[in-house]
Coordinates of C-alpha atoms in Angstrom, one line a residue:
M15 CA -22.3 -7.8 -14.4
T16 CA -21.8 -4.3 -15.9
L17 CA -22.4 -1.3 -14.7
D18 CA -23.3 0.2 -18.2
E19 CA -27.1 0.9 -18.6
E20 CA -26.9 0.7 -22.3
K21 CA -25.4 -2.9 -22.1
D22 CA -27.7 -4.3 -19.4
P23 CA -31.3 -4.2 -19.9
A24 CA -32.3 -5.7 -16.5
L25 CA -31.6 -2.2 -15.0
S26 CA -34.5 0.5 -14.9
P27 CA -33.6 4.1 -15.7
K28 CA -34.1 4.8 -11.6
A29 CA -31.6 2.0 -11.1
A30 CA -29.0 3.1 -13.7
R31 CA -29.5 6.7 -12.1
A32 CA -28.9 5.3 -8.6
I33 CA -25.6 3.9 -10.1
E34 CA -24.9 6.8 -11.9
L35 CA -25.3 8.9 -8.7
A36 CA -22.8 6.5 -6.9
R37 CA -20.4 7.3 -9.5
L38 CA -20.8 10.9 -9.4
S39 CA -20.1 10.5 -5.8
L40 CA -16.9 8.7 -5.8
G41 CA -14.2 11.6 -6.5
T42 CA -10.9 11.0 -5.7
M43 CA -11.5 8.9 -2.4
S44 CA -9.6 5.9 -1.7
P45 CA -11.3 2.8 -3.1
Q46 CA -12.4 1.7 0.4
Q47 CA -14.2 5.2 0.6
R48 CA -15.4 4.6 -2.9
V49 CA -17.2 1.4 -1.9
Q50 CA -18.7 2.6 1.0
G51 CA -19.7 5.7 -0.7
L52 CA -21.5 3.3 -3.5
L53 CA -23.4 1.5 -0.8
R54 CA -24.5 4.7 1.1
V55 CA -25.9 6.2 -2.2
T56 CA -27.4 3.2 -3.1
E57 CA -28.9 2.8 0.0
R58 CA -30.4 6.3 0.0
T59 CA -31.6 6.4 -3.3
A60 CA -33.6 3.1 -2.7
R61 CA -35.5 4.6 0.3
R62 CA -36.7 7.3 -1.8
P63 CA -40.9 7.5 -2.1
G64 CA -41.8 5.8 -5.0
F65 CA -38.4 4.0 -5.9
R66 CA -39.5 0.3 -6.6
L67 CA -37.8 -2.4 -8.4
S68 CA -38.6 -5.7 -9.4
P69 CA -37.2 -8.8 -8.0
L70 CA -35.1 -9.2 -11.4
R71 CA -34.1 -5.6 -11.7
S72 CA -33.4 -5.7 -7.6
G73 CA -31.1 -9.0 -7.9
A74 CA -29.1 -7.2 -11.1
L75 CA -28.3 -4.1 -8.8
A76 CA -27.3 -5.9 -6.1
L77 CA -25.2 -8.0 -8.3
A78 CA -23.7 -4.6 -9.9
V79 CA -23.0 -3.0 -6.3
A80 CA -21.1 -6.4 -5.1
A81 CA -18.9 -6.1 -8.1
A82 CA -18.0 -2.7 -7.4
V83 CA -17.6 -3.7 -3.7
L84 CA -14.8 -6.4 -4.9
V85 CA -13.1 -4.1 -7.6
G86 CA -13.0 -1.5 -4.6
V87 CA -11.8 -4.0 -2.1
N88 CA -9.2 -5.5 -4.3
G89 CA -7.8 -2.1 -5.3
W90 CA -7.8 -1.2 -1.5
Q91 CA -5.6 -4.1 -0.6
Q92 CA -3.2 -3.0 -3.4
R93 CA -2.5 0.1 -1.2
G94 CA -2.8 2.2 -4.2
T95 CA -5.0 5.5 -3.7
G96 CA -4.1 7.0 -6.7
S97 CA -2.1 6.9 -10.0
D98 CA 0.8 9.0 -8.7
R99 CA 1.4 7.0 -5.7
L100 CA 3.2 3.6 -5.6
S101 CA 1.3 0.3 -5.0
Y102 CA 2.7 -2.8 -3.6
E103 CA 1.9 -6.4 -3.3
V104 CA 3.2 -9.2 -0.9
E105 CA 4.6 -12.3 -2.4
G106 CA 4.7 -15.6 -0.1
G107 CA 2.8 -13.7 2.6
A108 CA 0.3 -11.1 3.7
V109 CA 0.2 -7.4 5.0
Q110 CA -1.6 -6.8 8.1
Q111 CA -4.0 -3.7 8.5
D112 CA -0.7 -2.0 10.4
G113 CA 1.2 -2.5 7.5
S114 CA 3.4 -5.0 9.0
V115 CA 4.7 -8.1 7.3
H116 CA 5.9 -11.0 8.9
A117 CA 8.3 -13.9 8.1
D118 CA 8.1 -17.4 9.6
T119 CA 10.7 -20.4 9.4
S120 CA 9.2 -21.5 6.3
S121 CA 8.8 -18.2 4.4
R122 CA 10.6 -15.5 2.9
P123 CA 7.9 -12.9 2.0
K124 CA 8.8 -10.4 -0.8
V125 CA 7.4 -6.9 -0.9
R126 CA 7.0 -5.9 -4.7
F127 CA 6.4 -2.2 -5.3
S128 CA 5.3 -0.8 -8.6
D129 CA 8.2 0.7 -9.8
G130 CA 10.1 -2.5 -9.4
T131 CA 11.6 -2.0 -6.1
E132 CA 11.6 -5.4 -4.1
V133 CA 12.1 -5.8 -0.4
Q134 CA 12.5 -9.4 0.9
L135 CA 12.3 -10.8 4.5
A136 CA 14.6 -13.2 5.7
E137 CA 13.4 -16.1 7.6
M138 CA 11.9 -14.8 10.9
A139 CA 12.4 -11.2 10.1
R140 CA 9.5 -8.5 10.7
A141 CA 9.1 -5.3 9.1
H142 CA 6.3 -2.6 8.5
I143 CA 5.6 -0.6 5.7
V144 CA 5.3 3.1 7.5
S145 CA 4.2 5.3 4.5
V146 CA 4.3 4.9 0.9
N147 CA 4.1 8.1 -1.8
E148 CA 4.8 8.8 -5.2
Q149 CA 8.5 9.2 -4.6
G150 CA 9.1 5.8 -2.8
A151 CA 8.3 4.3 0.7
R152 CA 9.7 4.6 4.3
V153 CA 10.0 0.7 5.6
A154 CA 10.9 0.1 9.4
L155 CA 13.0 -3.1 10.1
D156 CA 11.7 -4.3 13.6
R157 CA 13.8 -7.4 13.8
G158 CA 15.9 -9.6 11.7
E159 CA 17.6 -9.0 7.8
V160 CA 15.6 -7.8 4.9
H161 CA 17.3 -7.8 1.4
A162 CA 16.4 -4.5 -0.7
R163 CA 16.8 -3.7 -4.6
V164 CA 15.8 -0.1 -5.0
V165 CA 15.2 0.9 -8.4
H166 CA 16.9 4.4 -9.0
R167 CA 14.6 6.9 -10.4
S168 CA 15.2 10.9 -10.7
E169 CA 12.6 11.6 -8.0
A170 CA 13.1 8.3 -6.0
Q171 CA 13.0 8.7 -2.2
W172 CA 13.4 5.5 -0.1
L173 CA 14.1 5.6 3.7
F174 CA 14.9 2.4 6.2
D175 CA 14.4 2.7 9.8
A176 CA 16.3 0.2 12.1
G177 CA 16.1 1.1 15.6
P178 CA 17.5 4.6 16.1
F179 CA 19.2 4.4 12.7
L180 CA 18.0 6.1 9.3
V181 CA 19.2 4.5 6.0
T182 CA 18.8 6.7 2.9
V183 CA 18.9 5.5 -0.6
T184 CA 18.1 6.3 -4.1
G185 CA 18.7 3.3 -6.2
T186 CA 21.0 0.3 -4.6
A187 CA 21.1 -3.2 -3.5
F188 CA 21.6 -4.1 0.0
A189 CA 21.1 -6.3 2.8
L190 CA 20.3 -4.6 6.3
S191 CA 19.7 -6.6 9.2
W192 CA 18.7 -5.4 13.1
T193 CA 19.0 -7.1 16.7
P194 CA 17.0 -5.3 18.9
E195 CA 18.3 -7.2 21.8
D196 CA 21.7 -6.3 21.0
E197 CA 21.2 -2.8 19.5
R198 CA 22.9 -3.9 16.5
L199 CA 23.1 -2.9 13.0
D200 CA 24.6 -4.7 9.9
L201 CA 24.4 -3.1 6.7
R202 CA 26.1 -4.8 3.4
L203 CA 26.2 -2.7 0.4
E204 CA 26.0 -4.6 -3.0
N205 CA 25.7 -1.5 -5.2
G206 CA 25.0 2.1 -5.5
A207 CA 25.4 4.2 -2.3
V208 CA 23.4 4.8 0.7
V209 CA 23.9 7.1 3.9
V210 CA 23.2 6.2 7.5
S211 CA 22.2 8.5 10.1
G212 CA 22.1 7.8 14.0
P213 CA 23.0 8.7 17.3
L214 CA 26.4 7.2 17.0
S215 CA 28.0 9.8 14.4
G216 CA 27.5 13.7 14.3
E217 CA 27.4 13.4 10.8
P218 CA 26.0 11.0 8.2
I219 CA 28.0 7.7 7.3
A220 CA 28.3 7.7 3.4
M221 CA 28.8 4.2 2.4
R222 CA 29.7 3.1 -1.1
A223 CA 29.5 -0.5 -3.2
G224 CA 31.5 -3.4 -1.4
Q225 CA 31.3 -1.9 2.2
W226 CA 30.2 -3.7 5.4
L227 CA 29.1 -1.4 8.1
T228 CA 28.4 -2.7 11.8
L229 CA 27.0 -0.2 14.3
R230 CA 26.7 -1.2 18.1
R231 CA 24.5 1.4 19.8
R232 CA 25.5 -0.1 23.2
T233 CA 29.3 0.2 22.8
G234 CA 29.4 2.8 20.3
E235 CA 31.2 0.8 18.0
V236 CA 31.3 2.1 14.4
L237 CA 32.9 -0.6 12.1
L238 CA 33.2 0.1 8.5
R239 CA 35.1 -2.6 6.3
D240 CA 35.3 -3.6 2.5
L241 CA 33.5 -6.8 1.6
D242 CA 35.4 -9.6 -0.2
L243 CA 32.7 -10.4 -3.1
Q244 CA 34.5 -13.3 -4.0
Q245 CA 34.3 -15.1 -0.4
G246 CA 30.3 -14.9 -0.5
A247 CA 29.9 -12.1 2.0
L248 CA 26.9 -10.8 0.0
Q249 CA 24.6 -13.9 1.0
Q250 CA 21.3 -13.2 2.2
G251 CA 21.9 -15.0 5.6
A252 CA 22.5 -13.5 8.9
P253 CA 26.1 -12.2 9.5
Q254 CA 28.5 -14.7 10.9
Q255 CA 30.0 -13.3 14.1
G256 CA 33.3 -14.5 13.1
A257 CA 33.8 -12.8 10.0
E258 CA 34.5 -9.4 11.7
A259 CA 37.3 -10.4 13.8
S260 CA 40.0 -9.3 11.6
P261 CA 38.8 -6.0 10.1
A262 CA 39.9 -2.8 12.0
P263 CA 37.5 0.2 12.3
A264 CA 37.5 2.5 9.4
P265 CA 36.6 6.3 9.5
S266 CA 33.1 7.2 9.1
P267 CA 32.3 8.7 6.3
P268 CA 34.9 7.3 4.3
D269 CA 37.8 9.5 3.1
R270 CA 37.2 11.3 0.0
A271 CA 40.4 9.7 -1.7
E272 CA 38.3 6.2 -1.7
E273 CA 35.4 7.4 -3.3
P274 CA 35.5 6.0 -6.9
S275 CA 35.6 8.8 -9.5
A276 CA 34.6 8.3 -13.3
A277 CA 36.3 11.3 -14.6
P278 CA 39.5 13.1 -14.7
V279 CA 40.0 15.5 -11.9
P280 CA 42.5 18.5 -12.2
G281 CA 45.8 17.5 -10.6
A282 CA 45.6 13.9 -10.8
P283 CA 47.6 11.5 -12.8
G284 CA 46.5 11.3 -16.4
A285 CA 44.3 14.4 -16.0
A286 CA 44.2 17.3 -19.3
A287 CA 46.3 20.3 -18.3
D288 CA 43.2 22.1 -19.5
P289 CA 40.0 20.7 -17.7
T290 CA 37.8 23.0 -19.3
A291 CA 38.7 21.5 -22.4
A292 CA 39.0 17.8 -21.3
A293 CA 35.6 17.9 -19.1
P294 CA 33.0 17.7 -22.0
A295 CA 34.6 14.9 -23.5
A296 CA 34.7 12.6 -20.3
E297 CA 31.6 13.9 -19.1
P298 CA 29.4 14.7 -21.7
R299 CA 26.1 14.5 -19.3
R300 CA 26.4 15.8 -15.7
D301 CA 23.7 13.2 -14.8
W302 CA 24.4 14.1 -11.0
A303 CA 21.6 12.0 -9.7
G304 CA 22.9 8.9 -11.1
K305 CA 26.6 9.7 -10.2
L306 CA 25.0 9.9 -6.7
A307 CA 23.6 6.9 -6.8
A308 CA 26.8 5.2 -8.0
G309 CA 28.7 6.7 -5.0
K310 CA 30.8 9.2 -7.1
L311 CA 30.2 11.9 -4.9
D312 CA 33.6 13.8 -5.4
V313 CA 33.3 13.9 -9.1
I314 CA 29.5 15.9 -8.5
V315 CA 31.1 18.7 -6.5
D316 CA 34.5 18.7 -8.6
E317 CA 32.1 19.4 -11.8
A318 CA 30.3 21.9 -9.8
Q319 CA 33.2 23.8 -9.1
R320 CA 35.2 23.5 -12.4
R321 CA 31.7 24.7 -13.8
G322 CA 31.9 27.4 -11.2
L323 CA 30.2 26.9 -8.3
D324 CA 27.8 30.5 -8.7
A325 CA 27.1 29.4 -11.8
S326 CA 26.2 25.7 -10.9
L327 CA 24.0 27.2 -8.2
A328 CA 22.2 29.6 -10.4
E329 CA 21.9 27.3 -13.4
S330 CA 21.1 23.7 -12.3
S331 CA 17.9 21.9 -11.8
N332 CA 16.0 21.3 -8.5
E333 CA 17.2 17.6 -8.6
E334 CA 20.7 18.6 -9.6
L335 CA 20.7 20.9 -6.4
S336 CA 19.8 18.1 -4.3
A337 CA 22.6 15.8 -5.6
L338 CA 24.9 18.6 -5.0
A339 CA 23.9 19.3 -1.4
D340 CA 24.2 15.5 -0.5
A341 CA 27.5 14.9 -2.3
A342 CA 28.7 17.9 -0.4
R343 CA 27.4 17.1 2.9
Y344 CA 28.6 13.2 2.7
T345 CA 32.0 14.5 1.7
R346 CA 32.1 17.1 4.5
R347 CA 32.6 20.1 2.4
N348 CA 29.6 21.9 4.4
D349 CA 30.1 25.3 2.8
I350 CA 29.1 24.1 -0.5
A351 CA 26.0 21.8 0.7
R352 CA 24.6 24.8 2.8
R353 CA 25.0 27.2 -0.2
A354 CA 23.4 24.5 -2.6
L355 CA 20.4 24.1 -0.1
L356 CA 19.9 27.8 0.3
A357 CA 19.8 28.0 -3.4
Q358 CA 17.3 25.2 -3.4
R359 CA 15.1 27.2 -0.9
R360 CA 15.5 30.2 -3.1
R361 CA 14.6 28.7 -6.5
F362 CA 12.3 26.0 -6.0
P363 CA 10.6 27.1 -2.5
A364 CA 7.3 25.5 -3.0
T365 CA 8.5 21.8 -4.1
Q366 CA 8.8 18.6 -2.1
R367 CA 12.9 18.9 -2.5
G368 CA 12.7 22.5 -1.6
K369 CA 10.8 21.9 1.4
E370 CA 13.1 19.1 2.4
A371 CA 16.0 21.3 2.0
A372 CA 15.1 23.0 5.3
F373 CA 15.4 19.9 6.9
Q374 CA 18.9 19.3 5.8
L375 CA 19.6 22.8 6.7
G376 CA 18.6 22.2 10.4
R377 CA 21.0 19.0 10.4
L378 CA 23.9 21.4 8.8
A379 CA 23.2 24.0 11.5
E380 CA 23.1 21.3 14.3
T381 CA 26.7 20.3 13.5
Q382 CA 28.0 24.1 12.8
E383 CA 26.2 26.8 14.1
G384 CA 24.4 25.0 17.4
G385 CA 21.0 24.5 18.5
A386 CA 19.2 27.7 18.1
A387 CA 19.7 28.0 14.4
A388 CA 19.3 24.3 13.8
L389 CA 15.4 24.5 16.2
A390 CA 14.3 27.4 13.5
W391 CA 15.0 25.0 10.2
F392 CA 13.3 22.0 11.8
E393 CA 10.2 24.2 12.8
T394 CA 10.1 25.7 9.4
Y395 CA 10.1 22.3 7.9
L396 CA 7.6 20.9 10.2
K397 CA 5.3 23.9 9.6
E398 CA 5.8 23.7 5.5
A399 CA 5.7 19.6 5.3
P400 CA 3.8 18.2 8.4
Q401 CA 3.3 15.0 6.7
G402 CA 6.6 15.0 5.3
A403 CA 9.3 12.0 5.2
Y404 CA 11.6 13.5 7.8
A405 CA 8.7 15.0 10.0
S406 CA 9.4 12.1 12.6
E407 CA 13.1 13.0 12.3
A408 CA 12.7 16.9 12.6
L409 CA 10.1 16.6 15.5
G410 CA 12.5 14.3 17.4
R411 CA 15.7 16.7 17.0
K412 CA 13.5 19.4 17.7
M413 CA 12.9 17.7 21.0
V414 CA 16.6 16.9 22.0
I415 CA 17.5 20.7 21.3
V416 CA 14.6 22.2 23.2
Q417 CA 15.7 19.8 26.0
R418 CA 19.6 20.9 25.5
L419 CA 18.7 24.7 25.5
H420 CA 15.5 25.1 27.6
G421 CA 15.6 22.1 29.9
D422 CA 13.0 19.0 30.5
A423 CA 9.8 21.1 31.1
Q424 CA 9.6 22.5 27.6
A425 CA 10.9 19.5 26.2
E426 CA 8.2 17.7 27.8
T427 CA 5.5 19.6 25.5
V428 CA 7.4 18.5 22.1
A429 CA 7.8 14.8 23.7
R430 CA 3.9 14.5 24.2
A431 CA 3.5 15.9 20.6
Y432 CA 6.1 13.5 19.4
L433 CA 4.1 10.4 21.1
R434 CA 0.9 11.5 19.5
R435 CA 2.3 11.4 16.0
F436 CA 4.8 8.9 16.2
P437 CA 4.3 6.5 19.2
G438 CA 6.8 3.8 17.5
G439 CA 9.4 6.3 16.0
T440 CA 13.0 6.8 16.5
Y441 CA 12.7 9.0 19.2
A442 CA 10.1 7.5 21.0
R443 CA 11.8 6.2 24.0
A444 CA 13.4 9.4 24.9
A445 CA 9.8 11.1 24.2
R446 CA 8.6 8.3 26.8
A447 CA 11.3 9.5 29.3
L448 CA 10.4 13.1 29.1
A449 CA 6.9 12.7 29.2
R450 CA 7.2 10.1 32.0
T451 CA 4.8 7.7 30.3
P452 CA 5.3 3.9 30.1

């Protein structure tokens, strides 16, 4: 049944006007809100004095509303609220109202996002979609294993929670497992690069393709080793316990010398004597976002230094500054990271990346300058981006710092605010202890 009055003679001008009023009331609401608005407008219009429909026209209007309801509900189930926001659907399973997806012994649901990213659950795994926006999504792995293939895009931002640990990716493929009973994380990186942060390391752990990371929170163990792709270590099944007896712990993050490099570096064997002349031929395009996704962290920083750091900070795009800051942070060149983030704040203050630079400056300050400086940056981020991707982390870090600097009494206020906003968040356990709530 069409809603076009010119194509449907069964609708009178008054009935068509009711539909038009419903259309005008929709605005930019979600599909679910549109359906509710359409029903309310139709009902109110039908109650007006003198508004009467014949049985035939009444049935036509009812069918038109039913069609709109069906379209609206279907759109709402796809979780898309606008053309700029990613949508997703589940193959081989269903999404609950709270965004959770469960796998049983006979199913392995796959979540397909509209940008091509896929997240597949292994048997008996449980995860939930925390949030979705135009840049990506935040997925929490409650237990079991997921295999993710994240499509690289210039503005992509994907976060995966596993217990107290946070995995940040831009474009990569990996298998992530979390066992809450043992508080153990395993991440096997097939390609691209990811960064893992959490309570076991003061700085983020940068991983490159072909590495396997195991974190055990209870024992404080951090085990990073190379994968043997020829022996099938990247199969999607659960990691075998005996496979990790021989590897020895590796430094975290990896030493800079181990990072792959696709461009000549001054002083390295085979590098041209004049790096200024050799650089354009070797790297005609900077593509720092692509190099970051490929794990070429040193290449990014070296290119910025060859060009001149002041010039790089003044002329690079917002995206390039983000890639430079990340590469510098992950390779522990924090002075360059800080300058890149400050340049981003100065040149692009109103953008999402500019706001997120405040959070990253807080993380840097926490490891370098102490709690007071970090606290100011976290509060700045929470003020500028209260619903941002790092809001939970910023508020949790704020709680920890306030407790350290000012004691439990003041931290309790922050803890209660955290529990109101993020009752299942990474810092929820610590917050409940401070707030003395079960």
